[in-house]
Rosetta silent file (secondary structure, phi, psi, omega in degrees, C-alpha in Angstrom):
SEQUENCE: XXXXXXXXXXXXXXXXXXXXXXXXXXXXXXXXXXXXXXXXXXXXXXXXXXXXXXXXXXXXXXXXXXXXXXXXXXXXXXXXXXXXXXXXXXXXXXXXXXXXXXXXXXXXXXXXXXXXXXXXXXXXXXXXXXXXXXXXXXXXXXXXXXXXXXXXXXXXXXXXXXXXXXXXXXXXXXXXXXXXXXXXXXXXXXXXXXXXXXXXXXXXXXXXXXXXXXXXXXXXXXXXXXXXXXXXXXXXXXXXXXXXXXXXXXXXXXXXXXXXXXXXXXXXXXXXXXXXXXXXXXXXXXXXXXXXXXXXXXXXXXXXXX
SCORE:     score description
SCORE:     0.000 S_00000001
   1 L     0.000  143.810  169.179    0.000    0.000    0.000 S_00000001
   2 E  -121.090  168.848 -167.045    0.989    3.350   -0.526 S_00000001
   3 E  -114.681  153.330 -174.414    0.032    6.387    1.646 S_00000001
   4 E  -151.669  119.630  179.400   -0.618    9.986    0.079 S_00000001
   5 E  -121.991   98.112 -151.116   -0.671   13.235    1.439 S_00000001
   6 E  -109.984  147.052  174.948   -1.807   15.968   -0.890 S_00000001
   7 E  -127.358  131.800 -168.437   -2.290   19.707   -0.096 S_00000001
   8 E  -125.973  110.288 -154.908   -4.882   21.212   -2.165 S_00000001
   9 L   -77.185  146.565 -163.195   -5.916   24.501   -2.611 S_00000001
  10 L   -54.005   16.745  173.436   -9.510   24.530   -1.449 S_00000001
  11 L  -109.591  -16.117 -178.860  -11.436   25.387   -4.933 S_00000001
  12 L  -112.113   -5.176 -171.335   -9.819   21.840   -6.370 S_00000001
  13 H   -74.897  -20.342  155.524  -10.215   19.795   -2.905 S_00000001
  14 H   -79.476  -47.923  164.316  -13.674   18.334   -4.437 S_00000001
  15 H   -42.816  -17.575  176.211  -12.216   17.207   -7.597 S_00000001
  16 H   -66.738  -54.863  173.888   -9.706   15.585   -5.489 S_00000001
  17 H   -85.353   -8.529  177.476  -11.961   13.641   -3.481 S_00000001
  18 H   -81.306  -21.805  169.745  -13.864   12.593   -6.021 S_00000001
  19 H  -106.594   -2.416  159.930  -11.580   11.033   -8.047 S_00000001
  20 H   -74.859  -57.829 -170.887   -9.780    9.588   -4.945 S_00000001
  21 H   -56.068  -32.530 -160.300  -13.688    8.141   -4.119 S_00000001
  22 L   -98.578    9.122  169.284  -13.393    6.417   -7.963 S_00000001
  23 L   -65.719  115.215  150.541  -10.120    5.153   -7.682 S_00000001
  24 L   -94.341  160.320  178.420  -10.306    1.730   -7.295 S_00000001
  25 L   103.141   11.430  174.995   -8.115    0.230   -4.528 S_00000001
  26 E  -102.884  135.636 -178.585   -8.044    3.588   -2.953 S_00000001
  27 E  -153.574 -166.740 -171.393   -9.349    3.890    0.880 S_00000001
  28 E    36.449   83.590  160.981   -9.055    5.647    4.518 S_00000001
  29 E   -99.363  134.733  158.534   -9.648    9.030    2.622 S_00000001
  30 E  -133.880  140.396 -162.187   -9.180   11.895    4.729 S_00000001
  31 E  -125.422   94.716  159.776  -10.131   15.450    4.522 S_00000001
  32 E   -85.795   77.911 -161.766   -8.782   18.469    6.442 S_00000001
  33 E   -50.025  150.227  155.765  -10.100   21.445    5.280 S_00000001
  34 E    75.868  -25.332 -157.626   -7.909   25.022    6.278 S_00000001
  35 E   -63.459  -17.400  177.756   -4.990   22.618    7.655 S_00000001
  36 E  -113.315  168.039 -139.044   -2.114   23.567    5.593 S_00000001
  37 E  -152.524  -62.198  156.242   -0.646   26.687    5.537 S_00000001
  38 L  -125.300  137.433  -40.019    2.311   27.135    2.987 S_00000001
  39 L   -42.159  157.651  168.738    0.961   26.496    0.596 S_00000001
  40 E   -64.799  149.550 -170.492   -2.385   27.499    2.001 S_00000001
  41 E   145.460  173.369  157.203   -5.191   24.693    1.274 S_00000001
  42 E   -62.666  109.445 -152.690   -6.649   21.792    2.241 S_00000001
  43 E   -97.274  103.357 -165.028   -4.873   18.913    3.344 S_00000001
  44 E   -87.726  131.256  165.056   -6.414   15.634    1.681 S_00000001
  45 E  -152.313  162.139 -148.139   -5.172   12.026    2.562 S_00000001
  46 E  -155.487  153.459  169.677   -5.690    8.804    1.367 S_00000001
  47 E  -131.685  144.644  140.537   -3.939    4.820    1.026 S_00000001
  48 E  -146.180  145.960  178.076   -3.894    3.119   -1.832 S_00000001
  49 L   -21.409  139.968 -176.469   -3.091   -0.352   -3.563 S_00000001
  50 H   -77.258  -35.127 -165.002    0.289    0.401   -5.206 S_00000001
  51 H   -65.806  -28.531  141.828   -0.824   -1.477   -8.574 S_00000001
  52 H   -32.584  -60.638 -173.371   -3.266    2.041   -8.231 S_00000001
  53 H   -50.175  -22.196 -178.053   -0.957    4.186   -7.696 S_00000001
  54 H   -76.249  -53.624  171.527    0.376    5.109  -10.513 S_00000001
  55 H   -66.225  -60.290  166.667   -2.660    5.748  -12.399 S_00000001
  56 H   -27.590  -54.813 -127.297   -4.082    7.973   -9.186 S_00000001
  57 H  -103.696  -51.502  170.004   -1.118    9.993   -8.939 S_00000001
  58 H   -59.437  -18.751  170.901   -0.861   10.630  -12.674 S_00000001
  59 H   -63.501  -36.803 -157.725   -4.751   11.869  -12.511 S_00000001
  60 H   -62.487  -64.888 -150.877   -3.572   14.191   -9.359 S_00000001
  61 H   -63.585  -16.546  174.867   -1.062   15.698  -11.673 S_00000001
  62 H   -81.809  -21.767  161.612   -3.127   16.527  -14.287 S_00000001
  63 H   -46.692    9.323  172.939   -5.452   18.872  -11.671 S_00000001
  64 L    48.803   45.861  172.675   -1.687   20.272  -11.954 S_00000001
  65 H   -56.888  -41.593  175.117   -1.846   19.357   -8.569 S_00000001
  66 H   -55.844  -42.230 -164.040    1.970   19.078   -8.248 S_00000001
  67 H   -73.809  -77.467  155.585    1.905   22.921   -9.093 S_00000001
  68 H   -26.659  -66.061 -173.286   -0.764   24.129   -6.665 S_00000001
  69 L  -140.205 -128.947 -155.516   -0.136   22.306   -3.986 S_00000001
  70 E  -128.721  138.753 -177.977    1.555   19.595   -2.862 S_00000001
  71 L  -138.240  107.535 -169.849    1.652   15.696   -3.850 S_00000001
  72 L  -139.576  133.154 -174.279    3.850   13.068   -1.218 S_00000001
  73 E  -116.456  116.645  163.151    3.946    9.701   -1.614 S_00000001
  74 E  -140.508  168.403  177.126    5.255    7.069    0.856 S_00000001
  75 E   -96.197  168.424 -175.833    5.311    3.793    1.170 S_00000001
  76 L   -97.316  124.575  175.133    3.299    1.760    4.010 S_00000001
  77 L  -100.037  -11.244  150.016    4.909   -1.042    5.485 S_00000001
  78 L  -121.162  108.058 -179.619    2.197   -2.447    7.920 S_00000001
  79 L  -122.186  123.436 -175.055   -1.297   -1.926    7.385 S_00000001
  80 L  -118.156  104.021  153.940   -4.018   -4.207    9.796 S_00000001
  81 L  -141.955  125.969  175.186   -7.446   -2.843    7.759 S_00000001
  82 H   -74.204   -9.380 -173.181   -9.908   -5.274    5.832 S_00000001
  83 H   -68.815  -82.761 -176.085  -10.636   -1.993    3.735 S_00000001
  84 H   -28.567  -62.427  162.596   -7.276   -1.983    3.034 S_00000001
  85 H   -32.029  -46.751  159.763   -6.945   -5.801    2.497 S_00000001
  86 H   -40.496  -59.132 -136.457  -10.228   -5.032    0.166 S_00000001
  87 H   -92.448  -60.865  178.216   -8.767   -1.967   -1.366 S_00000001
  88 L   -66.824  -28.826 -166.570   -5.538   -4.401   -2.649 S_00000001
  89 L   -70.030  -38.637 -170.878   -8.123   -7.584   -3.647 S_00000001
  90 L   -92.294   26.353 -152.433  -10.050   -4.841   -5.712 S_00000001
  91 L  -129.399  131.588 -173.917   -7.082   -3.003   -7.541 S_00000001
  92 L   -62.558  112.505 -174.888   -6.456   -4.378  -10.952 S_00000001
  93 L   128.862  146.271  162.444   -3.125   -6.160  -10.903 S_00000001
  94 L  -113.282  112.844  177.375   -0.538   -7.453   -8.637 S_00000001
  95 H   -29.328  -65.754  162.782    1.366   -4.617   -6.493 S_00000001
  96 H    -3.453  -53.243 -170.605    4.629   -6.362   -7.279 S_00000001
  97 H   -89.272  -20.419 -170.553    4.321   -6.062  -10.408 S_00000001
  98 L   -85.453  143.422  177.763    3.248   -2.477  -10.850 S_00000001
  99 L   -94.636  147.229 -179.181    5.839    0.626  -11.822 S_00000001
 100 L  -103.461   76.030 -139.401    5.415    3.527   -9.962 S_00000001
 101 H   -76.825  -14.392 -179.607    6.712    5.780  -12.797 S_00000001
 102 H   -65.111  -47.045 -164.439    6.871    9.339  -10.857 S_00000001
 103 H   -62.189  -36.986 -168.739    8.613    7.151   -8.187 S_00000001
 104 H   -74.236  -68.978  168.002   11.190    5.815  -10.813 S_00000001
 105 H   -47.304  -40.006 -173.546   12.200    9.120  -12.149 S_00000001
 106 H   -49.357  -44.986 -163.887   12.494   10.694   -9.020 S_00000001
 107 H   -87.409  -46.679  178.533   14.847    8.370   -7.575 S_00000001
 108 H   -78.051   10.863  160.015   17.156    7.800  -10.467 S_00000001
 109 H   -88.672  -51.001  143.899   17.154   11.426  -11.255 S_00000001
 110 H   -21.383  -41.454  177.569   18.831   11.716   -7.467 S_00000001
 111 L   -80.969   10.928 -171.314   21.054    8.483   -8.423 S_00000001
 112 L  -138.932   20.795  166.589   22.454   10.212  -11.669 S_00000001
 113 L   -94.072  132.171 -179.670   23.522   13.424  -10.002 S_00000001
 114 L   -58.037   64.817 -170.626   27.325   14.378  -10.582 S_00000001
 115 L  -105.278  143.835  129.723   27.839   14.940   -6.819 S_00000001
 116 H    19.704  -82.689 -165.717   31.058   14.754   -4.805 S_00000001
 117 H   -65.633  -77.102  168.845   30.060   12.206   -2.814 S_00000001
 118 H    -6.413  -56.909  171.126   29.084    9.797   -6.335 S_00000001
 119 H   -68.414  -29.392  154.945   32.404   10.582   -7.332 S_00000001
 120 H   -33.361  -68.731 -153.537   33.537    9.626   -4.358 S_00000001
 121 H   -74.085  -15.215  175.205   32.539    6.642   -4.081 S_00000001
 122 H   -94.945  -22.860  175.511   33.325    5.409   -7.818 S_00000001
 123 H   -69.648  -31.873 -159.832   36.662    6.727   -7.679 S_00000001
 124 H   -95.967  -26.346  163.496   37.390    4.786   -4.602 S_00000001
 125 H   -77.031  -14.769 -150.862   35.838    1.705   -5.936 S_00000001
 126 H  -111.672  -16.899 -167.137   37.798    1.824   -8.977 S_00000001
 127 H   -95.129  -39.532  173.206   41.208    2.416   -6.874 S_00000001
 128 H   -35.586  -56.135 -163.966   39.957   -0.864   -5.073 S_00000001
 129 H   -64.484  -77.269  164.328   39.756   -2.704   -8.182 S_00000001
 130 H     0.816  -68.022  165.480   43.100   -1.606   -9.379 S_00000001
 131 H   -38.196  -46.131 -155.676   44.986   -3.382   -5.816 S_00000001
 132 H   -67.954  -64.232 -178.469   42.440   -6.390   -6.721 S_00000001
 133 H   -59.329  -29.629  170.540   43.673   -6.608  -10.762 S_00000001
 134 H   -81.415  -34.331  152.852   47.416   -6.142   -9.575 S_00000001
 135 H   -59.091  -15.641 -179.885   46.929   -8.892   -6.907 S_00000001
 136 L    48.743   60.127 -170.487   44.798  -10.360   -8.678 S_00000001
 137 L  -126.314  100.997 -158.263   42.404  -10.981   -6.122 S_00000001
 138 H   -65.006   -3.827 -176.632   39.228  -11.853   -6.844 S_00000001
 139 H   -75.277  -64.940 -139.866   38.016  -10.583   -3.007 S_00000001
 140 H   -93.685  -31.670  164.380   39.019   -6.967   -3.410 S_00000001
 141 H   -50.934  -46.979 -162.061   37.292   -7.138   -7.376 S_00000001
 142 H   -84.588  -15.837  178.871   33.918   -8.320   -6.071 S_00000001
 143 H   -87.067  -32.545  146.315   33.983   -5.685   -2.994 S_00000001
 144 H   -17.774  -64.157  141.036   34.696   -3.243   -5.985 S_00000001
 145 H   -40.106  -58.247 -166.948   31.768   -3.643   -7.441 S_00000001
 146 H   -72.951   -7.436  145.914   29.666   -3.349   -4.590 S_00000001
 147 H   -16.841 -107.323 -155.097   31.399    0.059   -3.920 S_00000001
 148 L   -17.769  122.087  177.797   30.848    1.235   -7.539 S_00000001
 149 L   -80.110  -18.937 -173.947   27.526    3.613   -7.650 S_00000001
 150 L   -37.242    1.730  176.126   27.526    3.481  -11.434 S_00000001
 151 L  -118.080   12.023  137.548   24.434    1.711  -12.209 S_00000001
 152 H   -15.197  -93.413 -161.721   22.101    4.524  -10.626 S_00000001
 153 H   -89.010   36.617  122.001   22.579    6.545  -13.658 S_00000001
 154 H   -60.779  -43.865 -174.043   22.453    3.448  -15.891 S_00000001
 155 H   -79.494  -31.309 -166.089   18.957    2.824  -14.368 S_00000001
 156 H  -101.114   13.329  159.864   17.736    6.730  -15.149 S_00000001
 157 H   -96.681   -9.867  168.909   19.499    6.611  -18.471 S_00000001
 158 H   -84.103  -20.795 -174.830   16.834    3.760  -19.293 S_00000001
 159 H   -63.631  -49.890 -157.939   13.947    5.542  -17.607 S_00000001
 160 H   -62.755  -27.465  172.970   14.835    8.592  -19.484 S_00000001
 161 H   -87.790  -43.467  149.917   14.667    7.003  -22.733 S_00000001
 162 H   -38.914  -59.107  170.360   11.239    5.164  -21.940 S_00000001
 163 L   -55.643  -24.597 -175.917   10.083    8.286  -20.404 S_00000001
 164 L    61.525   40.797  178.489   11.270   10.335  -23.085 S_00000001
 165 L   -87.783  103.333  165.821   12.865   12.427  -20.539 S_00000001
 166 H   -79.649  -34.422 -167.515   16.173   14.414  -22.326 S_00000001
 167 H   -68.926  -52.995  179.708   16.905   16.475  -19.497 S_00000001
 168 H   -49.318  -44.445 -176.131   17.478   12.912  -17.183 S_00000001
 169 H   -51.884  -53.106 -158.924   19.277   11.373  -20.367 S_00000001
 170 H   -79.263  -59.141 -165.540   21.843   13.866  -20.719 S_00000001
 171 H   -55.885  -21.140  175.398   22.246   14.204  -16.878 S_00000001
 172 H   -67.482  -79.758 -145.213   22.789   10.171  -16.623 S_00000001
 173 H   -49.420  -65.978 -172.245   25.206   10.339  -19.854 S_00000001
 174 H   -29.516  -53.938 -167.514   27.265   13.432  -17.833 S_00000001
 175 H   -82.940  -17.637  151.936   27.460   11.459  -14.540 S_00000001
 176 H   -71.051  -22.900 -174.861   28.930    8.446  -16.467 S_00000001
 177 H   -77.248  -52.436 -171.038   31.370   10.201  -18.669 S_00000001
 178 H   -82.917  -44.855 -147.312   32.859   12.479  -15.559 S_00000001
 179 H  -118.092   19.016  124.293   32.761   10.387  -13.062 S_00000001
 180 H   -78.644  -26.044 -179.882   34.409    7.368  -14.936 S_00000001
 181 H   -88.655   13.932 -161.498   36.928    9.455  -16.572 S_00000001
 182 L  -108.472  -67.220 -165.379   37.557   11.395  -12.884 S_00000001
 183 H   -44.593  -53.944 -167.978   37.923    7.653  -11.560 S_00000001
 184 H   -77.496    3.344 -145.085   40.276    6.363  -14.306 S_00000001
 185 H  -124.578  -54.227  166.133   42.038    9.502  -14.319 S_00000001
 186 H   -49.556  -34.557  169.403   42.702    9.431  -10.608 S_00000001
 187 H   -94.102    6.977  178.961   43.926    5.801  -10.468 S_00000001
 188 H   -68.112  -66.272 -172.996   46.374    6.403  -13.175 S_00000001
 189 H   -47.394  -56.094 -173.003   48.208    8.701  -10.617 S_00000001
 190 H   -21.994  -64.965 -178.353   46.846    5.975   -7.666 S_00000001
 191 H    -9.663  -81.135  179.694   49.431    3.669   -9.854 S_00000001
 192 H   -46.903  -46.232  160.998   52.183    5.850  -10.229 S_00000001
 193 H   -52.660  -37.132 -178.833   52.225    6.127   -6.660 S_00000001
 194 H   -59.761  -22.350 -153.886   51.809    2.709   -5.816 S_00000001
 195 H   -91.733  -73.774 -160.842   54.864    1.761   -8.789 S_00000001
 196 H   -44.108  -31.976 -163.913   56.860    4.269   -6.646 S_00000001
 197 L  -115.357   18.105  159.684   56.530    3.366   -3.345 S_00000001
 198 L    83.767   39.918 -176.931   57.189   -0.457   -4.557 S_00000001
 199 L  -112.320  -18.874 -144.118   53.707   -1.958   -4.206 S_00000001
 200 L  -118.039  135.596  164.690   52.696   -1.997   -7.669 S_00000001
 201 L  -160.621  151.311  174.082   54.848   -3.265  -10.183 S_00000001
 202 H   -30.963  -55.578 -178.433   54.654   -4.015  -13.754 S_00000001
 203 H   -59.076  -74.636  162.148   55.034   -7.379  -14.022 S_00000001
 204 H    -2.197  -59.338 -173.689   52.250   -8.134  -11.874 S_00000001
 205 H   -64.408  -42.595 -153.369   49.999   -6.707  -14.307 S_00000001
 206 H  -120.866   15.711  175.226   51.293   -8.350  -17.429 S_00000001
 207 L  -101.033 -168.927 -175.221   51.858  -12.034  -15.375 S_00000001
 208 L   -71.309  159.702 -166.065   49.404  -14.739  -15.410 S_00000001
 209 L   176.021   71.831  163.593   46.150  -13.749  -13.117 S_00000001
 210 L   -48.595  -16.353 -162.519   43.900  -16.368  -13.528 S_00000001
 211 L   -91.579  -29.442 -175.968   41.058  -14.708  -10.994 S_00000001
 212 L  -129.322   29.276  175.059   41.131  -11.432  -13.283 S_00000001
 213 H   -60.213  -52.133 -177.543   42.150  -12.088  -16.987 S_00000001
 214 H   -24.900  -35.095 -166.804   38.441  -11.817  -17.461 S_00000001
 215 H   -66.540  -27.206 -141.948   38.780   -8.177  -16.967 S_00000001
 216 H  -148.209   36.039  172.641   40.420   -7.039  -20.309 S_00000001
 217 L  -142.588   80.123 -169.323   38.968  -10.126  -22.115 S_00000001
 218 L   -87.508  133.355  142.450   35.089   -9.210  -23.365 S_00000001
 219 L  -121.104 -177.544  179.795   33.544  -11.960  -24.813 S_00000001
 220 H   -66.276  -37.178  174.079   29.809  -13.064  -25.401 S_00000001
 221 H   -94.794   27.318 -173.553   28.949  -13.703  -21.977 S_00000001
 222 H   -88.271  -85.191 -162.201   30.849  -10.492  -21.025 S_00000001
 223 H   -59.659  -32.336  166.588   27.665   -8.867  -22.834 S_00000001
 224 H   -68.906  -60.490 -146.871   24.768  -11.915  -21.422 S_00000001
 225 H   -65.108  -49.577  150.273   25.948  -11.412  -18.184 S_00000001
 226 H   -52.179  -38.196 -161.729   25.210   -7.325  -18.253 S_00000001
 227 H   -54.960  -65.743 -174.515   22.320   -8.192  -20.277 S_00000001
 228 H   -59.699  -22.125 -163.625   20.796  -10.285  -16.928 S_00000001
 229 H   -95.931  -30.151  166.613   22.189   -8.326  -14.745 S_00000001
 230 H   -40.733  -78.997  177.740   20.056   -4.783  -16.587 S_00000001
 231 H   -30.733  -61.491  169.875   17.345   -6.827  -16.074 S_00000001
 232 H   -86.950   14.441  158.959   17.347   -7.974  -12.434 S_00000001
 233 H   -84.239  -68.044  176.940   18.809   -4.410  -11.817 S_00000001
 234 H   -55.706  -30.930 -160.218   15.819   -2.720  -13.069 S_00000001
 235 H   -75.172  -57.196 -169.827   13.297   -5.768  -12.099 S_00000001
 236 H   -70.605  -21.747  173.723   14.645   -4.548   -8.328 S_00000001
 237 H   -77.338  -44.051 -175.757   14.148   -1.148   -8.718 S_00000001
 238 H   -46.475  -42.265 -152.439   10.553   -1.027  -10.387 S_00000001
 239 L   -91.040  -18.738 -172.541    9.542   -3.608   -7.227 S_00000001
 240 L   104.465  -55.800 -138.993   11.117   -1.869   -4.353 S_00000001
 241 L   -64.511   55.095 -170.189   13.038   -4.647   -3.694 S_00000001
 242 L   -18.803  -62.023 -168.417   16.655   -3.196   -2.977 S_00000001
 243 H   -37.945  -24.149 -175.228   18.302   -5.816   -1.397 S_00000001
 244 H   -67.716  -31.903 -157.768   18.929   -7.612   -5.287 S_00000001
 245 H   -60.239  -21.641 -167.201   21.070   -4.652   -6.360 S_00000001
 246 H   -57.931  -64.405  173.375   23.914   -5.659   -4.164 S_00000001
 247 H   -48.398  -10.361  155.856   23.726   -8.709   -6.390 S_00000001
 248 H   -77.101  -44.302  169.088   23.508   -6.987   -9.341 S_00000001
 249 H   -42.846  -42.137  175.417   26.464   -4.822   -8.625 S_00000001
 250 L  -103.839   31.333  171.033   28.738   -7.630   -8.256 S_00000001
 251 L  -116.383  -11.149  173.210   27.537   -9.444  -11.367 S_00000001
 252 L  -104.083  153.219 -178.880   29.014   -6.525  -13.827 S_00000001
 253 L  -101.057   12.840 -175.934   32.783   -5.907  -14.660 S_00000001
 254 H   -75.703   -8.167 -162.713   32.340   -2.202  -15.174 S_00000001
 255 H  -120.849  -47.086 -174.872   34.396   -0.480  -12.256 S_00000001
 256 H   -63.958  -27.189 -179.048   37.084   -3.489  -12.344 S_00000001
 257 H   -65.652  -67.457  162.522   37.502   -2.941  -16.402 S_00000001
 258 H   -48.945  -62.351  174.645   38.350    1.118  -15.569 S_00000001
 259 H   -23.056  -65.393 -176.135   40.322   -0.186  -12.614 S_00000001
 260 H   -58.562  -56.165 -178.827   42.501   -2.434  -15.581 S_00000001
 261 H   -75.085  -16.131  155.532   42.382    0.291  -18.085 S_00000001
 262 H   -46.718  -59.654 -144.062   43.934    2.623  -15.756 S_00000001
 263 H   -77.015  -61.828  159.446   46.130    0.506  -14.276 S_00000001
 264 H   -22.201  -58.173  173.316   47.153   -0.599  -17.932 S_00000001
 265 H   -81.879  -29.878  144.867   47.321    2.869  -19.356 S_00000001
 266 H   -23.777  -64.282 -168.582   49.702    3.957  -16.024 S_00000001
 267 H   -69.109  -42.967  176.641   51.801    1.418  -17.743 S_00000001
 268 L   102.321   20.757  167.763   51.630    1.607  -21.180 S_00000001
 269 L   -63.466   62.855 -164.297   50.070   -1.434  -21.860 S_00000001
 270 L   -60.087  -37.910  154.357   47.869   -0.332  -24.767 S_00000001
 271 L   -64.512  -17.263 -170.441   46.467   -4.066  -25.047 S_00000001
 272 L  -119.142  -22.326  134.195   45.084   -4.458  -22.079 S_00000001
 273 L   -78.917   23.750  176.839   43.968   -1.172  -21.970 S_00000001
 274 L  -125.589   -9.759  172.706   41.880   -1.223  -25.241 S_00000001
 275 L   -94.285  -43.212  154.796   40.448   -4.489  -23.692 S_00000001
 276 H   -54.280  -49.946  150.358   39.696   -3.424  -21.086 S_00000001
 277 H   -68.176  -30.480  143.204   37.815   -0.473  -22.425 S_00000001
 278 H   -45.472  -55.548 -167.678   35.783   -2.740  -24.392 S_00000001
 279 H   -71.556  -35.445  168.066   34.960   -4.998  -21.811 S_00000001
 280 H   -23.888  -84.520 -163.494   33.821   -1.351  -20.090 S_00000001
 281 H   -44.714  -57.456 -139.587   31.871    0.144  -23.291 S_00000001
 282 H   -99.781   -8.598  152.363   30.149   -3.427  -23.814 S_00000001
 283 H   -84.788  -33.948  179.913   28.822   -3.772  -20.208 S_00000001
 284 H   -51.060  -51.122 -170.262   27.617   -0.446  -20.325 S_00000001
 285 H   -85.195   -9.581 -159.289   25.594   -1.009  -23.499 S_00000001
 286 H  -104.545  -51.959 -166.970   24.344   -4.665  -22.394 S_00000001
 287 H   -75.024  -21.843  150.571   22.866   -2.960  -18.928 S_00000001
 288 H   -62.043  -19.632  164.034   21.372    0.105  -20.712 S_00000001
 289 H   -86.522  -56.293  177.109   19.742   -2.049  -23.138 S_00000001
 290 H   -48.395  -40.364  178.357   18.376   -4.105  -20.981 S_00000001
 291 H   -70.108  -14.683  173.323   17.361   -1.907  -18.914 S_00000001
 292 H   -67.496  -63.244 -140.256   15.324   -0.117  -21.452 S_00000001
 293 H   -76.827  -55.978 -165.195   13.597   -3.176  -22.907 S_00000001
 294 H   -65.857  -17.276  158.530   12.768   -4.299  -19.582 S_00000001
 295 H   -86.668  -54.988  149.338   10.840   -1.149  -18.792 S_00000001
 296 H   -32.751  -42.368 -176.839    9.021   -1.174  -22.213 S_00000001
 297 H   -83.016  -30.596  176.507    8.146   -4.573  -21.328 S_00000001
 298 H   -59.498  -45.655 -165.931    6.875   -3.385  -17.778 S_00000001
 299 H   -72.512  -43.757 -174.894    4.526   -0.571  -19.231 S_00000001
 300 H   -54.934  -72.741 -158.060    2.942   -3.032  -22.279 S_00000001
 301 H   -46.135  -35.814  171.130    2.152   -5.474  -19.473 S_00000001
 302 H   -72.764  -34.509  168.757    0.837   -3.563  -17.435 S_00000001
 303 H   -47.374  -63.346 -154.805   -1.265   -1.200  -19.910 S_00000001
 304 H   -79.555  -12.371  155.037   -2.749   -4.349  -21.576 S_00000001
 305 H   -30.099  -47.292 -176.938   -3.316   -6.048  -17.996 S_00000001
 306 L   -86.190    0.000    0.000   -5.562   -3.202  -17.116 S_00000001
C-alpha cells in the first residue's frame, strides 16, 4: 500500500476527493479542510493499492496538482485494515508487479547526479579494483563492485529514454562520462604512486592472473551477463526490492575494467587497456539495453493487464 498526502488549494479539494472516491483500490480518505498553511489549502489524505498508484497519482497531476499544492507519496509497510486488504483484492493487478513511474524518475534522477560524494565513491571503488587486478584478487574485485555507484545513472538513463525524458538522459550520460573518466584519471596517478613506493609493479599486471584475466577479455557472456544483470537491476528497482542490487552490482565488470584500463594505461600497456575499455563500453551497453527493454516490457504489461 501506498500512503498519500496531498495539499490542495480549497477550490480543487472536491475534484480531489472525487476522483480519490473512484479510484479503485483507494481507501481511509481523509479530509482536512484550512490545515495547511504554505501552501495554504486543504490537506487531503488517502492509502492506496500500489498497482493504483500510478494511475491515481498521474490523474492528481493533471489537476496540476503538483503545481498548486503539494503531492507526497510514501510507502506503508504495515497496514491491519480489511478496507485496506479489500482496497488491494479490488485493484487491478498485482502490487509487485506495478511501476510507480513518478517514483522511478524521481529516484534515479537523485542516483544520476554528478555529486562529490558519487564521485567519491566510484573513484574509490575503482582504486579498489586496481589493488584487486594487480593482486589479482578476486576478493578486493567483487567488494569493488559493490562500492561502484555506477548503475544509478544506468537505471535513469533507461527511464529517461522510456520516459522520453532528455533532461534525465543527458544528466545520466554526464554522470557516467565524468565520473568514470575522474575515476580512471585518478587511479592512473593511484598507480604511479603505488609503482613508486614499490607496491605496484609491472610485471604483476602483465603475469598470469587467472582470478582477473576476465577483466580485459570481453567476450559473449561479457555482454549476457550485463544483459541479466540490466534486467534484475531494473526488475529490483521497479519492485522496491533493494536488497537484489547488491547482487547486481557484483555481477558486472564495469568499475574493475576502468580499474585495468587505468592501471594498464599507467603502464603503457595499450592491449590491455583497449580491452579493457571494451569490456567497459560493452557492459555499459548490455545494462542500458536491458534496462530499457525491460521497462518497455513493464509498461505493455501492465497497460494491456488493465
Amino acid at each position: 500500500m501506498l500512503h498519500l498526502r496531498l495539499i490542495t488549494p480549497a477550490e480543487k479539494t472536491d475534484d480531489v476527493v472525487r476522483l480519490i472516491e473512484k479510484t479503485v483500490g483507494a481507501t481511509h480518505l481523509v479530509v482536512m479542510p484550512g490545515a495547511a498553511r504554505h501552501p495554504a489549502g486543504d490537506v487531503v489524505m488517502c492509502d492506496v493499492a500500489r498497482e493504483a498508484g500510478d494511475e491515481l497519482i498521474g490523474a492528481l497531476r493533471k489537476l496540476d496538482l503538483d503545481k498548486t499544492g503539494s503531492i507526497a507519496v510514501e510507502n506503508i509497510d504495515l497496514s491491519l485494515s480489511e478496507r485496506a486488504d479489500k482496497a488491494e483484492d479490488d485493484a487491478p493487478g498485482e502490487g509487485v508487479d506495478a511501476v510507480i513511474w513518478e517514483h522511478l524518475t524521481d529516484a534515479t534522477h537523485e542516483e544520476s547526479t554528478l555529486s562529490i560524494t558519487y564521485l567519491a565513491f566510484l573513484t574509490l571503488a575503482t582504486m579498489i579494483a586496481a589493488c584487486g587486478v594487480v593482486l589479482d584478487n578476486a576478493i578486493l574485485i567483487v567488494g569493488a563492485m559493490a562500492v561502484g555507484p555506477e548503475f544509478g545513472p544506468l537505471a535513469a538513463l533507461s527511464t529517461a529514454i522510456v520516459q522520453r525524458h532528455p533532461r534525465l538522459a543527458v544528466r545520466s550520460l554526464i554522470a557516467l562520462l565524468v565520473g568514470f573518466a575522474v575515476a580512471m584519471a585518478v587511479t592512473v596517478g593511484f598507480t604511479w604512486f603505488m609503482d613508486a613506493v614499490d607496491l605496484f609493479h609491472k610485471s604483476d599486471l602483465e603475469g598470469d592472473r587467472p582470478n582477473t584475466a576476465f577483466v580485459y577479455a570481453p567476450d559473449a557472456f561479457s555482454f549476457v551477463v550485463a544483459v541479466l544483470a540490466g534486467i534484475a537491476g531494473t526488475l529490483s528497482l521497479t519492485s522496491a526490492k533493494s536488497g537484489a542490487l547488491v547482487g547486481v552490482a557484483i555481477s558486472v565488470t564495469t568499475v574493475p575494467a576502468a580499474a585495468n584500463a587505468a592501471v594498464a594505461l599507467a603502464y603503457g600497456d595499450m592491449s590491455q587497456t583497449v580491452g579493457s575499455t571494451d569490456q567497459l563500453l560493452l557492459n555499459l551497453l548490455g545494462i542500458v539495453l536491458a534496462g530499457t527493454l525491460t521497462l518497455l516490457f513493464q509498461k505493455w504489461l501492465w497497460r494491456k493487464r488493465r
